PDB file of C-alpha atoms in Angstrom:
ATOM      1  CA  UNK L   1      -6.846  20.455  15.872  1.00 95.00           C
ATOM      2  CA  UNK L   2      -8.850  17.150  15.677  1.00 98.00           C
ATOM      3  CA  UNK L   3      -7.901  13.459  15.862  1.00 98.00           C
ATOM      4  CA  UNK L   4      -9.919  10.759  13.928  1.00 98.00           C
ATOM      5  CA  UNK L   5      -9.525   7.011  15.196  1.00 98.00           C
ATOM      6  CA  UNK L   6      -9.638   4.909  11.933  1.00 96.00           C
ATOM      7  CA  UNK L   7     -10.223   1.398  11.339  1.00 94.00           C
ATOM      8  CA  UNK L   8     -11.856  -0.661   8.576  1.00 91.00           C
ATOM      9  CA  UNK L   9     -13.471   1.230   6.045  1.00 91.00           C
ATOM     10  CA  UNK L  10     -15.943   3.526   8.081  1.00 92.00           C
ATOM     11  CA  UNK L  11     -13.683   6.229   9.263  1.00 94.00           C
ATOM     12  CA  UNK L  12     -11.798   6.325   5.943  1.00 94.00           C
ATOM     13  CA  UNK L  13     -15.135   6.840   4.229  1.00 95.00           C
ATOM     14  CA  UNK L  14     -15.750   9.861   6.522  1.00 96.00           C
ATOM     15  CA  UNK L  15     -12.472  11.341   5.898  1.00 95.00           C
ATOM     16  CA  UNK L  16     -13.264  11.373   2.048  1.00 92.00           C
ATOM     17  CA  UNK L  17     -15.302  14.331   2.669  1.00 92.00           C
ATOM     18  CA  UNK L  18     -14.098  15.779   5.927  1.00 94.00           C
ATOM     19  CA  UNK L  19     -11.487  18.024   4.352  1.00 94.00           C
ATOM     20  CA  UNK L  20     -14.319  20.606   3.700  1.00 93.00           C
ATOM     21  CA  UNK L  21     -14.922  20.735   7.488  1.00 97.00           C
ATOM     22  CA  UNK L  22     -11.859  19.986   9.190  1.00 97.00           C
ATOM     23  CA  UNK L  23      -8.326  21.617   8.042  1.00 97.00           C
ATOM     24  CA  UNK L  24      -6.311  18.528   6.776  1.00 96.00           C
ATOM     25  CA  UNK L  25      -3.299  20.479   8.143  1.00 96.00           C
ATOM     26  CA  UNK L  26      -4.887  20.343  11.580  1.00 97.00           C
ATOM     27  CA  UNK L  27      -6.028  16.831  11.310  1.00 98.00           C
ATOM     28  CA  UNK L  28      -4.379  13.687  12.753  1.00 98.00           C
ATOM     29  CA  UNK L  29      -5.633   9.950  12.040  1.00 98.00           C
ATOM     30  CA  UNK L  30      -4.693   7.327  14.451  1.00 98.00           C
ATOM     31  CA  UNK L  31      -5.236   3.939  12.611  1.00 98.00           C
ATOM     32  CA  UNK L  32      -5.764   0.593  14.096  1.00 98.00           C
ATOM     33  CA  UNK L  33      -2.915  -1.820  13.825  1.00 97.00           C
ATOM     34  CA  UNK L  34      -4.525  -5.123  15.445  1.00 97.00           C
ATOM     35  CA  UNK L  35      -5.446  -6.542  12.114  1.00 95.00           C
ATOM     36  CA  UNK L  36      -1.937  -6.150  10.780  1.00 97.00           C
ATOM     37  CA  UNK L  37      -0.356  -9.627   9.554  1.00 96.00           C
ATOM     38  CA  UNK L  38       3.178 -10.698   8.468  1.00 96.00           C
ATOM     39  CA  UNK L  39       2.545 -12.355   5.217  1.00 95.00           C
ATOM     40  CA  UNK L  40       5.491 -14.199   3.318  1.00 94.00           C
ATOM     41  CA  UNK L  41       7.743 -12.165   5.631  1.00 94.00           C
ATOM     42  CA  UNK L  42       6.198  -8.627   4.840  1.00 96.00           C
ATOM     43  CA  UNK L  43       4.345  -6.635   7.355  1.00 97.00           C
ATOM     44  CA  UNK L  44       0.731  -5.904   5.857  1.00 97.00           C
ATOM     45  CA  UNK L  45      -0.997  -2.912   7.923  1.00 97.00           C
ATOM     46  CA  UNK L  46      -4.554  -2.939   6.100  1.00 96.00           C
ATOM     47  CA  UNK L  47      -5.995  -0.026   8.401  1.00 97.00           C
ATOM     48  CA  UNK L  48      -2.794   2.129   8.058  1.00 97.00           C
ATOM     49  CA  UNK L  49      -2.984   1.503   4.311  1.00 97.00           C
ATOM     50  CA  UNK L  50      -6.675   2.186   3.545  1.00 97.00           C
ATOM     51  CA  UNK L  51      -5.980   5.734   4.966  1.00 97.00           C
ATOM     52  CA  UNK L  52      -2.736   5.972   3.257  1.00 96.00           C
ATOM     53  CA  UNK L  53      -4.024   4.871  -0.299  1.00 97.00           C
ATOM     54  CA  UNK L  54      -7.356   7.064   0.266  1.00 95.00           C
ATOM     55  CA  UNK L  55      -5.318  10.245   0.880  1.00 94.00           C
ATOM     56  CA  UNK L  56      -2.761   9.578  -1.745  1.00 95.00           C
ATOM     57  CA  UNK L  57      -5.812   9.227  -4.261  1.00 95.00           C
ATOM     58  CA  UNK L  58      -5.049   5.646  -5.483  1.00 96.00           C
ATOM     59  CA  UNK L  59      -7.556   3.518  -2.964  1.00 95.00           C
ATOM     60  CA  UNK L  60      -9.589   1.018  -5.001  1.00 95.00           C
ATOM     61  CA  UNK L  61     -12.787   2.351  -3.479  1.00 92.00           C
ATOM     62  CA  UNK L  62     -15.094  -0.450  -5.062  1.00 91.00           C
ATOM     63  CA  UNK L  63     -13.280  -2.946  -2.536  1.00 90.00           C
ATOM     64  CA  UNK L  64     -12.057  -0.165   0.126  1.00 91.00           C
ATOM     65  CA  UNK L  65      -8.860  -2.353  -0.077  1.00 89.00           C
ATOM     66  CA  UNK L  66      -5.575  -2.146  -2.016  1.00 95.00           C
ATOM     67  CA  UNK L  67      -4.509   0.250  -4.900  1.00 96.00           C
ATOM     68  CA  UNK L  68      -7.141   0.901  -7.808  1.00 96.00           C
ATOM     69  CA  UNK L  69      -6.260  -1.012 -11.120  1.00 97.00           C
ATOM     70  CA  UNK L  70      -3.309  -2.595  -9.316  1.00 97.00           C
ATOM     71  CA  UNK L  71      -2.086  -5.840 -11.262  1.00 97.00           C
ATOM     72  CA  UNK L  72      -1.758  -9.291  -9.323  1.00 96.00           C
ATOM     73  CA  UNK L  73       1.074 -10.991 -11.212  1.00 96.00           C
ATOM     74  CA  UNK L  74       3.055 -11.747  -8.265  1.00 95.00           C
ATOM     75  CA  UNK L  75      -0.107 -13.107  -6.502  1.00 95.00           C
ATOM     76  CA  UNK L  76      -1.388 -15.107  -9.448  1.00 95.00           C
ATOM     77  CA  UNK L  77       2.170 -16.786  -9.613  1.00 95.00           C
ATOM     78  CA  UNK L  78       2.159 -17.772  -6.032  1.00 94.00           C
ATOM     79  CA  UNK L  79      -0.915 -19.679  -6.563  1.00 94.00           C
ATOM     80  CA  UNK L  80       0.029 -21.152  -9.691  1.00 95.00           C
ATOM     81  CA  UNK L  81       3.275 -22.415  -8.008  1.00 93.00           C
ATOM     82  CA  UNK L  82       1.467 -23.797  -5.029  1.00 92.00           C
ATOM     83  CA  UNK L  83      -0.965 -25.443  -7.160  1.00 94.00           C
ATOM     84  CA  UNK L  84       1.638 -27.054  -9.570  1.00 95.00           C
ATOM     85  CA  UNK L  85       3.808 -28.167  -6.419  1.00 93.00           C
ATOM     86  CA  UNK L  86       0.670 -29.722  -4.455  1.00 94.00           C
ATOM     87  CA  UNK L  87       0.903 -27.376  -1.742  1.00 93.00           C
ATOM     88  CA  UNK L  88      -2.217 -26.548   0.355  1.00 90.00           C
ATOM     89  CA  UNK L  89      -3.417 -23.025  -0.046  1.00 88.00           C
ATOM     90  CA  UNK L  90      -3.569 -20.667   2.928  1.00 82.00           C
ATOM     91  CA  UNK L  91      -4.056 -19.445   5.500  1.00 93.00           C
ATOM     92  CA  UNK L  92      -0.941 -21.038   6.290  1.00 93.00           C
ATOM     93  CA  UNK L  93       0.051 -20.093   9.992  1.00 93.00           C
ATOM     94  CA  UNK L  94       3.925 -20.291  10.477  1.00 92.00           C
ATOM     95  CA  UNK L  95       4.970 -22.819  13.539  1.00 92.00           C
ATOM     96  CA  UNK L  96       4.092 -21.607  17.097  1.00 91.00           C
ATOM     97  CA  UNK L  97       7.577 -20.926  17.681  1.00 91.00           C
ATOM     98  CA  UNK L  98       7.898 -18.544  14.775  1.00 92.00           C
ATOM     99  CA  UNK L  99       5.046 -16.583  15.913  1.00 91.00           C
ATOM    100  CA  UNK L 100       7.175 -14.908  18.673  1.00 88.00           C
ATOM    101  CA  UNK L 101      10.756 -15.526  17.486  1.00 87.00           C
ATOM    102  CA  UNK L 102      12.687 -12.884  15.468  1.00 83.00           C
ATOM    103  CA  UNK L 103      10.924  -9.488  14.695  1.00 83.00           C
ATOM    104  CA  UNK L 104       8.971  -7.876  17.304  1.00 83.00           C
ATOM    105  CA  UNK L 105       6.808  -6.140  14.733  1.00 81.00           C
ATOM    106  CA  UNK L 106       4.717  -9.094  13.976  1.00 79.00           C
ATOM    107  CA  UNK L 107       4.201 -11.332  16.901  1.00 82.00           C
ATOM    108  CA  UNK L 108       1.259 -13.903  16.851  1.00 87.00           C
ATOM    109  CA  UNK L 109       0.142 -12.864  13.397  1.00 90.00           C
ATOM    110  CA  UNK L 110       2.731 -14.505  11.085  1.00 93.00           C
ATOM    111  CA  UNK L 111       1.537 -16.318   7.826  1.00 95.00           C
ATOM    112  CA  UNK L 112       3.427 -18.151   5.151  1.00 94.00           C
ATOM    113  CA  UNK L 113       3.132 -16.511   1.842  1.00 95.00           C
ATOM    114  CA  UNK L 114       2.567 -19.966   0.009  1.00 95.00           C
ATOM    115  CA  UNK L 115      -0.584 -19.397  -1.981  1.00 95.00           C
ATOM    116  CA  UNK L 116      -1.270 -16.482   0.105  1.00 94.00           C
ATOM    117  CA  UNK L 117      -4.839 -16.155   1.276  1.00 95.00           C
ATOM    118  CA  UNK L 118      -5.011 -12.336   1.034  1.00 95.00           C
ATOM    119  CA  UNK L 119      -4.772 -11.002  -2.377  1.00 94.00           C
ATOM    120  CA  UNK L 120      -1.953  -8.386  -2.557  1.00 96.00           C
ATOM    121  CA  UNK L 121      -1.526  -6.386  -5.412  1.00 96.00           C
ATOM    122  CA  UNK L 122       1.774  -5.696  -6.923  1.00 96.00           C
ATOM    123  CA  UNK L 123       2.037  -1.889  -6.159  1.00 96.00           C
ATOM    124  CA  UNK L 124       0.411  -2.602  -2.946  1.00 96.00           C
ATOM    125  CA  UNK L 125       3.113  -5.271  -2.117  1.00 96.00           C
ATOM    126  CA  UNK L 126       5.751  -2.576  -2.773  1.00 96.00           C
ATOM    127  CA  UNK L 127       4.458  -0.604   0.009  1.00 96.00           C
ATOM    128  CA  UNK L 128       4.567  -3.661   2.507  1.00 97.00           C
ATOM    129  CA  UNK L 129       8.269  -4.328   1.273  1.00 96.00           C
ATOM    130  CA  UNK L 130       9.418  -0.892   1.774  1.00 96.00           C
ATOM    131  CA  UNK L 131       7.631  -0.813   5.321  1.00 96.00           C
ATOM    132  CA  UNK L 132       9.212  -3.940   6.416  1.00 95.00           C
ATOM    133  CA  UNK L 133      12.560  -2.998   5.117  1.00 95.00           C
ATOM    134  CA  UNK L 134      12.766   0.218   6.986  1.00 95.00           C
ATOM    135  CA  UNK L 135      11.599  -1.447  10.083  1.00 95.00           C
ATOM    136  CA  UNK L 136      14.418  -3.764   9.569  1.00 94.00           C
ATOM    137  CA  UNK L 137      16.762  -1.098   9.182  1.00 93.00           C
ATOM    138  CA  UNK L 138      15.590   0.274  12.682  1.00 93.00           C
ATOM    139  CA  UNK L 139      12.771   2.784  12.117  1.00 94.00           C
ATOM    140  CA  UNK L 140       9.762   2.618  14.233  1.00 96.00           C
ATOM    141  CA  UNK L 141       6.508   1.831  12.640  1.00 97.00           C
ATOM    142  CA  UNK L 142       5.705   5.563  13.457  1.00 98.00           C
ATOM    143  CA  UNK L 143       8.565   6.717  11.665  1.00 97.00           C
ATOM    144  CA  UNK L 144       7.922   4.560   8.615  1.00 96.00           C
ATOM    145  CA  UNK L 145       4.307   5.673   8.375  1.00 97.00           C
ATOM    146  CA  UNK L 146       5.341   9.143   8.195  1.00 97.00           C
ATOM    147  CA  UNK L 147       7.871   8.159   5.493  1.00 96.00           C
ATOM    148  CA  UNK L 148       5.004   6.478   3.511  1.00 96.00           C
ATOM    149  CA  UNK L 149       2.463   9.223   4.149  1.00 96.00           C
ATOM    150  CA  UNK L 150       5.162  11.572   2.417  1.00 95.00           C
ATOM    151  CA  UNK L 151       5.508   9.349  -0.342  1.00 95.00           C
ATOM    152  CA  UNK L 152       1.814   9.426  -1.061  1.00 95.00           C
ATOM    153  CA  UNK L 153       1.545  13.250  -0.226  1.00 95.00           C
ATOM    154  CA  UNK L 154      -1.009  12.843   2.494  1.00 96.00           C
ATOM    155  CA  UNK L 155      -2.434  16.176   3.686  1.00 95.00           C
ATOM    156  CA  UNK L 156      -3.371  14.987   7.227  1.00 97.00           C
ATOM    157  CA  UNK L 157      -0.952  13.382   9.724  1.00 98.00           C
ATOM    158  CA  UNK L 158      -1.193   9.668  10.054  1.00 98.00           C
ATOM    159  CA  UNK L 159      -0.011   7.477  13.050  1.00 98.00           C
ATOM    160  CA  UNK L 160      -0.183   3.895  13.925  1.00 98.00           C
ATOM    161  CA  UNK L 161      -2.046   3.339  17.237  1.00 98.00           C
ATOM    162  CA  UNK L 162       1.404   1.953  18.779  1.00 97.00           C
ATOM    163  CA  UNK L 163       4.738   1.042  17.621  1.00 97.00           C
ATOM    164  CA  UNK L 164       4.356  -2.157  19.438  1.00 96.00           C
ATOM    165  CA  UNK L 165       2.648  -5.400  17.902  1.00 95.00           C
ATOM    166  CA  UNK L 166      -1.058  -6.254  18.711  1.00 96.00           C
ATOM    167  CA  UNK L 167      -2.782  -9.098  17.357  1.00 96.00           C
ATOM    168  CA  UNK L 168      -6.718  -9.179  17.233  1.00 97.00           C
ATOM    169  CA  UNK L 169      -7.529 -12.906  17.572  1.00 97.00           C
ATOM    170  CA  UNK L 170     -11.091 -14.384  17.153  1.00 97.00           C
ATOM    171  CA  UNK L 171     -12.117 -16.989  19.348  1.00 97.00           C
ATOM    172  CA  UNK L 172     -14.959 -19.014  17.569  1.00 96.00           C
ATOM    173  CA  UNK L 173     -16.722 -22.269  17.762  1.00 94.00           C
ATOM    174  CA  UNK L 174     -14.116 -23.588  15.305  1.00 95.00           C
ATOM    175  CA  UNK L 175     -11.068 -22.400  17.226  1.00 95.00           C
ATOM    176  CA  UNK L 176      -8.957 -19.402  17.358  1.00 96.00           C
ATOM    177  CA  UNK L 177      -8.047 -17.497  14.342  1.00 95.00           C
ATOM    178  CA  UNK L 178      -6.368 -14.176  13.480  1.00 96.00           C
ATOM    179  CA  UNK L 179      -9.020 -11.652  12.573  1.00 96.00           C
ATOM    180  CA  UNK L 180      -7.807 -11.719   8.798  1.00 96.00           C
ATOM    181  CA  UNK L 181      -8.414 -15.268   8.697  1.00 95.00           C
ATOM    182  CA  UNK L 182     -11.800 -14.809  10.158  1.00 96.00           C
ATOM    183  CA  UNK L 183     -12.921 -12.107   7.973  1.00 95.00           C
ATOM    184  CA  UNK L 184     -10.920 -12.378   4.692  1.00 94.00           C
ATOM    185  CA  UNK L 185     -10.503 -16.102   4.384  1.00 95.00           C
ATOM    186  CA  UNK L 186     -13.766 -17.279   6.248  1.00 94.00           C
ATOM    187  CA  UNK L 187     -16.075 -14.445   5.384  1.00 93.00           C
ATOM    188  CA  UNK L 188     -16.903 -14.056   9.110  1.00 92.00           C
ATOM    189  CA  UNK L 189     -18.641 -17.295   9.088  1.00 92.00           C
ATOM    190  CA  UNK L 190     -17.572 -19.035  12.314  1.00 95.00           C
ATOM    191  CA  UNK L 191     -19.844 -18.065  15.225  1.00 96.00           C
ATOM    192  CA  UNK L 192     -17.840 -15.624  17.735  1.00 96.00           C
ATOM    193  CA  UNK L 193     -17.095 -16.644  21.260  1.00 96.00           C
ATOM    194  CA  UNK L 194     -14.794 -13.815  22.198  1.00 97.00           C
ATOM    195  CA  UNK L 195     -12.279 -11.274  20.979  1.00 97.00           C
ATOM    196  CA  UNK L 196      -8.650 -11.049  22.361  1.00 97.00           C
ATOM    197  CA  UNK L 197      -6.205  -8.376  21.663  1.00 97.00           C
ATOM    198  CA  UNK L 198      -2.799 -10.143  22.237  1.00 96.00           C
ATOM    199  CA  UNK L 199       0.197  -8.077  23.063  1.00 95.00           C
ATOM    200  CA  UNK L 200      -1.911  -5.208  24.296  1.00 96.00           C
ATOM    201  CA  UNK L 201      -0.969  -5.479  27.637  1.00 94.00           C
ATOM    202  CA  UNK L 202       2.520  -4.863  26.584  1.00 94.00           C
ATOM    203  CA  UNK L 203       1.913  -2.347  24.023  1.00 96.00           C
ATOM    204  CA  UNK L 204       2.356   1.553  24.825  1.00 96.00           C
ATOM    205  CA  UNK L 205       1.176   4.679  23.475  1.00 96.00           C
ATOM    206  CA  UNK L 206       3.700   6.689  21.550  1.00 97.00           C
ATOM    207  CA  UNK L 207       4.380  10.388  22.403  1.00 97.00           C
ATOM    208  CA  UNK L 208       2.844  11.297  19.198  1.00 98.00           C
ATOM    209  CA  UNK L 209      -0.491   9.445  19.692  1.00 98.00           C
ATOM    210  CA  UNK L 210      -0.616  10.731  23.327  1.00 98.00           C
ATOM    211  CA  UNK L 211      -0.327  14.329  21.765  1.00 98.00           C
ATOM    212  CA  UNK L 212      -3.175  13.553  19.275  1.00 98.00           C
ATOM    213  CA  UNK L 213      -5.547  12.228  21.985  1.00 98.00           C
ATOM    214  CA  UNK L 214      -5.184  15.591  23.868  1.00 97.00           C
ATOM    215  CA  UNK L 215      -7.134  17.133  20.899  1.00 98.00           C
ATOM    216  CA  UNK L 216     -10.926  16.627  20.409  1.00 98.00           C
ATOM    217  CA  UNK L 217     -11.424  13.063  18.818  1.00 98.00           C
ATOM    218  CA  UNK L 218     -13.848  11.744  16.431  1.00 98.00           C
ATOM    219  CA  UNK L 219     -14.659   8.046  16.340  1.00 98.00           C
ATOM    220  CA  UNK L 220     -15.885   7.343  12.776  1.00 96.00           C
ATOM    221  CA  UNK L 221     -18.399   4.701  11.977  1.00 96.00           C
ATOM    222  CA  UNK L 222     -15.820   1.950  12.382  1.00 94.00           C
ATOM    223  CA  UNK L 223     -16.274  -1.406  13.905  1.00 95.00           C
ATOM    224  CA  UNK L 224     -16.309  -0.889  17.813  1.00 96.00           C
ATOM    225  CA  UNK L 225     -14.750  -4.551  18.582  1.00 97.00           C
ATOM    226  CA  UNK L 226     -12.055  -4.811  15.788  1.00 97.00           C
ATOM    227  CA  UNK L 227     -11.310  -1.588  14.781  1.00 96.00           C
ATOM    228  CA  UNK L 228     -11.438   0.546  17.744  1.00 97.00           C
ATOM    229  CA  UNK L 229     -11.246  -2.077  20.395  1.00 98.00           C
ATOM    230  CA  UNK L 230      -7.326  -2.717  19.799  1.00 98.00           C
ATOM    231  CA  UNK L 231      -6.723   0.895  20.615  1.00 98.00           C
ATOM    232  CA  UNK L 232      -8.855   0.907  23.844  1.00 98.00           C
ATOM    233  CA  UNK L 233      -6.992  -2.242  25.072  1.00 98.00           C
ATOM    234  CA  UNK L 234      -3.758  -0.466  25.312  1.00 98.00           C
ATOM    235  CA  UNK L 235      -2.958   0.948  28.515  1.00 95.00           C
ATOM    236  CA  UNK L 236      -3.895   4.701  28.961  1.00 95.00           C
ATOM    237  CA  UNK L 237      -5.673   5.027  25.508  1.00 97.00           C
ATOM    238  CA  UNK L 238      -9.358   4.873  26.928  1.00 97.00           C
ATOM    239  CA  UNK L 239      -8.135   7.228  29.753  1.00 96.00           C
ATOM    240  CA  UNK L 240      -6.935   9.916  27.481  1.00 97.00           C
ATOM    241  CA  UNK L 241     -10.235   9.537  25.604  1.00 98.00           C
ATOM    242  CA  UNK L 242     -12.098  10.349  28.833  1.00 97.00           C
ATOM    243  CA  UNK L 243      -9.990  13.525  29.259  1.00 96.00           C
ATOM    244  CA  UNK L 244     -10.947  15.067  25.881  1.00 97.00           C
ATOM    245  CA  UNK L 245     -14.240  15.935  24.008  1.00 98.00           C
ATOM    246  CA  UNK L 246     -15.107  12.789  22.033  1.00 98.00           C
ATOM    247  CA  UNK L 247     -17.758  12.541  19.389  1.00 98.00           C
ATOM    248  CA  UNK L 248     -18.605   9.025  17.809  1.00 98.00           C
ATOM    249  CA  UNK L 249     -20.561   8.118  14.684  1.00 98.00           C
ATOM    250  CA  UNK L 250     -22.561   4.932  15.100  1.00 97.00           C
ATOM    251  CA  UNK L 251     -22.087   2.272  12.330  1.00 95.00           C
ATOM    252  CA  UNK L 252     -25.678   1.048  13.326  1.00 95.00           C
ATOM    253  CA  UNK L 253     -29.134   2.460  12.372  1.00 96.00           C
ATOM    254  CA  UNK L 254     -30.605   1.099  15.673  1.00 95.00           C
ATOM    255  CA  UNK L 255     -29.946  -2.583  15.435  1.00 93.00           C
ATOM    256  CA  UNK L 256     -28.930  -2.670  11.513  1.00 91.00           C
ATOM    257  CA  UNK L 257     -25.369  -2.377  10.862  1.00 90.00           C
ATOM    258  CA  UNK L 258     -24.231  -0.576   7.523  1.00 89.00           C
ATOM    259  CA  UNK L 259     -21.706  -3.254   6.642  1.00 85.00           C
ATOM    260  CA  UNK L 260     -19.041  -5.692   7.995  1.00 86.00           C
ATOM    261  CA  UNK L 261     -19.035  -8.113  10.702  1.00 92.00           C
ATOM    262  CA  UNK L 262     -19.720  -5.600  13.623  1.00 92.00           C
ATOM    263  CA  UNK L 263     -22.847  -7.084  14.777  1.00 93.00           C
ATOM    264  CA  UNK L 264     -21.618 -10.556  15.107  1.00 94.00           C
ATOM    265  CA  UNK L 265     -18.584  -9.475  16.773  1.00 96.00           C
ATOM    266  CA  UNK L 266     -20.389  -7.121  19.386  1.00 94.00           C
ATOM    267  CA  UNK L 267     -22.816 -10.121  20.044  1.00 95.00           C
ATOM    268  CA  UNK L 268     -19.905 -12.222  20.583  1.00 95.00           C
ATOM    269  CA  UNK L 269     -18.227 -10.303  23.187  1.00 95.00           C
ATOM    270  CA  UNK L 270     -21.594  -9.491  25.082  1.00 95.00           C
ATOM    271  CA  UNK L 271     -22.482  -6.192  23.492  1.00 97.00           C
ATOM    272  CA  UNK L 272     -26.050  -5.541  22.048  1.00 96.00           C
ATOM    273  CA  UNK L 273     -25.317  -5.395  18.304  1.00 96.00           C
ATOM    274  CA  UNK L 274     -26.891  -1.870  18.053  1.00 96.00           C
ATOM    275  CA  UNK L 275     -26.369   1.900  18.378  1.00 97.00           C
ATOM    276  CA  UNK L 276     -27.252   1.260  22.193  1.00 97.00           C
ATOM    277  CA  UNK L 277     -24.513  -1.300  22.247  1.00 97.00           C
ATOM    278  CA  UNK L 278     -22.132   1.138  20.707  1.00 97.00           C
ATOM    279  CA  UNK L 279     -22.943   3.650  23.371  1.00 97.00           C
ATOM    280  CA  UNK L 280     -22.258   0.961  26.016  1.00 97.00           C
ATOM    281  CA  UNK L 281     -18.625   0.119  24.442  1.00 97.00           C
ATOM    282  CA  UNK L 282     -17.749   3.899  24.150  1.00 98.00           C
ATOM    283  CA  UNK L 283     -18.396   5.258  27.770  1.00 97.00           C
ATOM    284  CA  UNK L 284     -15.898   7.920  27.062  1.00 97.00           C
ATOM    285  CA  UNK L 285     -17.868   9.649  24.205  1.00 98.00           C
ATOM    286  CA  UNK L 286     -19.520  12.779  25.051  1.00 98.00           C
ATOM    287  CA  UNK L 287     -21.784  12.884  22.242  1.00 98.00           C
ATOM    288  CA  UNK L 288     -22.943  10.887  19.265  1.00 98.00           C
ATOM    289  CA  UNK L 289     -23.880  11.244  15.639  1.00 98.00           C
ATOM    290  CA  UNK L 290     -26.609   9.020  14.625  1.00 98.00           C
ATOM    291  CA  UNK L 291     -28.861   8.379  11.292  1.00 97.00           C
ATOM    292  CA  UNK L 292     -31.714  10.380  11.021  1.00 96.00           C
ATOM    293  CA  UNK L 293     -33.730   7.133  11.105  1.00 96.00           C
ATOM    294  CA  UNK L 294     -32.092   6.062  14.284  1.00 95.00           C
ATOM    295  CA  UNK L 295     -34.491   6.785  17.074  1.00 95.00           C
ATOM    296  CA  UNK L 296     -32.190   5.301  19.977  1.00 96.00           C
ATOM    297  CA  UNK L 297     -32.477   7.179  23.153  1.00 94.00           C
ATOM    298  CA  UNK L 298     -28.999   7.932  24.583  1.00 96.00           C
ATOM    299  CA  UNK L 299     -27.839   9.423  27.857  1.00 93.00           C
ATOM    300  CA  UNK L 300     -25.484  11.847  25.899  1.00 94.00           C
ATOM    301  CA  UNK L 301     -26.185  14.659  23.466  1.00 96.00           C
ATOM    302  CA  UNK L 302     -26.924  13.324  19.865  1.00 97.00           C
ATOM    303  CA  UNK L 303     -26.897  14.851  16.492  1.00 96.00           C
ATOM    304  CA  UNK L 304     -28.691  13.360  13.795  1.00 97.00           C
ATOM    305  CA  UNK L 305     -28.284  13.341   9.857  1.00 97.00           C
ATOM    306  CA  UNK L 306     -28.382  10.782   7.026  1.00 97.00           C
ATOM    307  CA  UNK L 307     -25.296   8.824   8.104  1.00 96.00           C
ATOM    308  CA  UNK L 308     -24.863   6.666   5.056  1.00 96.00           C
ATOM    309  CA  UNK L 309     -21.733   7.363   3.341  1.00 95.00           C
ATOM    310  CA  UNK L 310     -21.689   6.576  -0.665  1.00 93.00           C
ATOM    311  CA  UNK L 311     -19.339   9.378  -1.560  1.00 93.00           C
ATOM    312  CA  UNK L 312     -17.383  12.611  -0.777  1.00 94.00           C
ATOM    313  CA  UNK L 313     -20.600  14.707  -0.433  1.00 96.00           C
ATOM    314  CA  UNK L 314     -22.306  12.299   1.920  1.00 96.00           C
ATOM    315  CA  UNK L 315     -18.992  12.243   4.012  1.00 96.00           C
ATOM    316  CA  UNK L 316     -18.905  16.121   4.270  1.00 97.00           C
ATOM    317  CA  UNK L 317     -22.427  16.131   5.427  1.00 97.00           C
ATOM    318  CA  UNK L 318     -21.733  13.646   8.174  1.00 97.00           C
ATOM    319  CA  UNK L 319     -18.469  15.623   8.985  1.00 98.00           C
ATOM    320  CA  UNK L 320     -20.589  18.735   9.496  1.00 98.00           C
ATOM    321  CA  UNK L 321     -22.779  16.931  12.095  1.00 98.00           C
ATOM    322  CA  UNK L 322     -19.759  15.691  13.696  1.00 98.00           C
ATOM    323  CA  UNK L 323     -18.198  19.196  13.792  1.00 97.00           C
ATOM    324  CA  UNK L 324     -21.597  20.573  15.377  1.00 97.00           C
ATOM    325  CA  UNK L 325     -21.483  17.812  18.107  1.00 97.00           C
ATOM    326  CA  UNK L 326     -18.094  18.681  18.845  1.00 97.00           C
ATOM    327  CA  UNK L 327     -18.851  22.330  19.211  1.00 95.00           C
ATOM    328  CA  UNK L 328     -21.456  21.244  21.805  1.00 93.00           C
ATOM    329  CA  UNK L 329     -19.281  19.186  24.011  1.00 93.00           C
ATOM    330  CA  UNK L 330     -15.984  21.147  23.730  1.00 86.00           C
TER     331      UNK L 330
END
């Protein structure tokens, strides 16, 4: 049995070729939900859905977001209506009182659907409508995710990091904003001053996640701050990792990040934006897999390979290096 921690695109890309190394029937994926948002009344779980769509063979791998070949008729019409009515486009946060009132599933992360700032495809939207409706019917997010995984015929087990809402908020020199506003709307432009995982102090690890964390864990090359950080902020999560073998794949080659805003976010919260900084952020990791060109000297076992992942063959190569590292520390 093995458990992958997934957020952003790093770990899903690794999973794209991991089946040749790790038996999918014995693989669990715990997905970040810190960057979830409620948009127009529907709960959007981007990191859960990336794993869901990739495992279901429908992910748009050009963007690593949404469903391949999806139409956007509803999104287009939302923007046309807003323009015709003279309404300002998003992000449009709901009033402060509405951020915590009503559903518990989406506290501190509620946006109006007027001229929505995240493009949601029509098939993609059907997933969010189904998810939100099942939650309203009384299912937990874990139960809903299992239902959706069955609908997409996933080979691995997929779990949200918690059934409780955690919101990743980015404190910038232009004010505080949700991660999706910072990343999707502002394209990581504002300077980061700090990162907050609001709600993490009240969130709990589910029994399913606790069981998964008892198995050897792989932290893929995801963003340490906003993909893995929300999980570590939940009480007991990091402690569980300290008690089980953990191998992490660095998303850096020394001080060069493969993609995304990880460098700015790490620097913003006080870590060196580098492989050395990732090791500092992951004191629970027993070993690391680094790129062959990464000469960083760490205080833990290190395996090296070409860690760039551009397709399933690359992913399988990195997964084999991960398996070798796990064998060394297990």
